[in-house]
Amino acid sequence: MFDFLMTPEQLKLRDEVREFVRSIPREYILDMDADKIKYPKDFIRECGRRNLIGIRVPKEYGGRGLKWVDDVIVAEEICVPGYIFGCTWGVTGDVVTEAIVHFGTEEQKKRFLPPICKGEKFAAECLTEPRGGSDFFGATTFARRDGDDFILNGQKRFIVGGEGADYFLVYAKTDLEAPPHKGMTCFMVEREMGVKTEYLYGLMGCRGGGTARVVFENVRVPKENVIGEVNGAAPIFYQMMVPERLGTAAMTIGAARPAVEIATDYTTKRKAFGTQIKNFQAVSFKVADAVLKLDTCRSVIYTTAVAADDPNVKASRLRRLVSQSKKFVTEQCWDAVNLAMQVMGGIAYTDVYPLEKIVRDLRLSMIWVGTNEIMTLISQHEWYKERAEELKNSNKRDSEADALNAFAAGEKIYE
């Protein structure tokens, strides 16, 4: 976020995260990318020690009790050493905690939130299945009743943090006869209940984040671990769109920023034809465009964060805003890092600079937590509903009439 929009407390928070990020050893970053580290437990533990997990979790449960505007400040900075740092931080401290804070019982909040916020326990959200991810309500993972417990069977895949997680937020069918949106339940499943994980994906980027296949074979889950209501997962899923998508968008800015900074410095130092290459507009204009994209993304993120903090903003409108933010920001950041790579030329395509890693990592941003095509689907759906409602009771000028032949007979035919 822009520093001129930050309060003194927010500037202090930003600098606190920057200091932490600077302390991460380069070897740790390289070992994650090489899959020598399969899940960054030391990083998450240190986040917990510094009280940087659960930024919006109430203080009484171990979080900071702050707002979305504060959260996006941390999200941008936490991703500077690599996108996967933000992914693992966000899943455990933003996404899973969101479900517990909003839908958990008091006992569940006291049980699960403090160890997550302290970095003592790690959490993952289990949504995507082998048959697909975007069709959430088409999930085939099933939990059947067995007395007061549920017996869970099924499989989730591409689960960020799955390899290291102690807690798994799992969505499963619990009523096969009910309509899809009324027959799913959300569970907090603990690893010791018999969860199996496999770290088996050769990822293009974002390595070292514990991305795993998660398998449930007759896993017994007590009713005390149901989050929300039985067959009531739909409201939880809709709420989770906010941290998944707004958080992802803010993180993407932080992951893209180093590419633009490195390209700026490189084009200042590098000379060709007797002058610094930044003096060629073919170079400097691309850098300017990349900076414009990042600044515009920050504007979008800040506005959406303000909306997320405002209880008067309708849930449907917030869904549109976070979906737009995720699509717009990830695509603009992708363009920005490619512009940065282009002005650096061949050297950026090697591992002499981290540009190639940033490009590999950022490609995930347009796919995970809902593809950008799904973001467009949600945006158009909510916008058409908003416009229809607005037409019923609007104090806006009717601009359709402002044309010379607006009332010409027989011209406006709709069927």
Coordinates of N, CA and C in Angstrom, one line a residue, residues 28 32 37-47 84-85 87-89 122 161 164 207-211:
Y28 N 18.0 -20.1 2.5 CA 16.7 -20.6 2.8 C 15.7 -20.5 1.6
M32 N 14.3 -23.7 -0.7 CA 12.9 -23.9 -1.0 C 12.7 -24.1 -2.5
I37 N 13.8 -27.9 1.0 CA 12.9 -27.6 2.1 C 11.5 -27.8 1.5
K38 N 10.7 -28.7 2.1 CA 9.4 -29.1 1.5 C 8.3 -28.2 2.1
Y39 N 8.5 -27.7 3.3 CA 7.6 -26.8 3.9 C 8.3 -25.9 4.8
P40 N 8.1 -24.5 4.8 CA 8.9 -23.6 5.5 C 8.5 -23.4 7.0
K41 N 8.7 -24.5 7.8 CA 8.3 -24.5 9.2 C 9.0 -23.4 10.0
D42 N 10.3 -23.2 9.7 CA 11.1 -22.2 10.4 C 10.6 -20.8 10.2
F43 N 10.2 -20.6 8.9 CA 9.6 -19.3 8.5 C 8.3 -19.0 9.2
I44 N 7.4 -20.0 9.2 CA 6.1 -19.9 9.8 C 6.3 -19.7 11.4
R45 N 7.2 -20.5 11.9 CA 7.4 -20.4 13.4 C 7.9 -19.0 13.7
E46 N 8.8 -18.4 12.9 CA 9.3 -17.1 13.2 C 8.2 -16.0 13.0
C47 N 7.3 -16.2 12.0 CA 6.2 -15.3 11.9 C 5.4 -15.3 13.1
I84 N 5.8 -17.9 -2.6 CA 5.3 -19.0 -1.8 C 5.4 -18.7 -0.3
F85 N 6.2 -17.7 0.1 CA 6.2 -17.3 1.5 C 4.9 -16.7 1.9
C87 N 2.0 -17.4 0.2 CA 1.0 -18.4 0.1 C 0.9 -19.2 1.4
T88 N 2.0 -19.7 1.9 CA 2.0 -20.5 3.1 C 1.5 -19.6 4.3
W89 N 2.0 -18.4 4.4 CA 1.6 -17.5 5.5 C 0.1 -17.2 5.4
F122 N 0.5 -25.7 12.1 CA 0.3 -25.2 10.7 C -1.0 -25.7 10.2
G161 N 0.7 -26.1 1.6 CA 0.8 -26.3 3.0 C 0.4 -27.7 3.5
G164 N 3.0 -29.9 5.4 CA 3.5 -29.5 6.8 C 2.3 -29.3 7.7
R207 N 7.9 -23.5 -5.2 CA 8.3 -24.7 -4.5 C 8.6 -24.5 -3.0
G208 N 8.6 -25.6 -2.3 CA 8.9 -25.5 -0.9 C 7.8 -25.1 0.0
G209 N 6.5 -25.1 -0.6 CA 5.4 -24.6 0.2 C 4.5 -25.8 0.7
G210 N 5.0 -27.0 0.6 CA 4.3 -28.2 1.1 C 3.1 -28.5 0.2
T211 N 3.1 -28.2 -1.0 CA 1.9 -28.5 -1.9 C 1.8 -30.0 -2.1

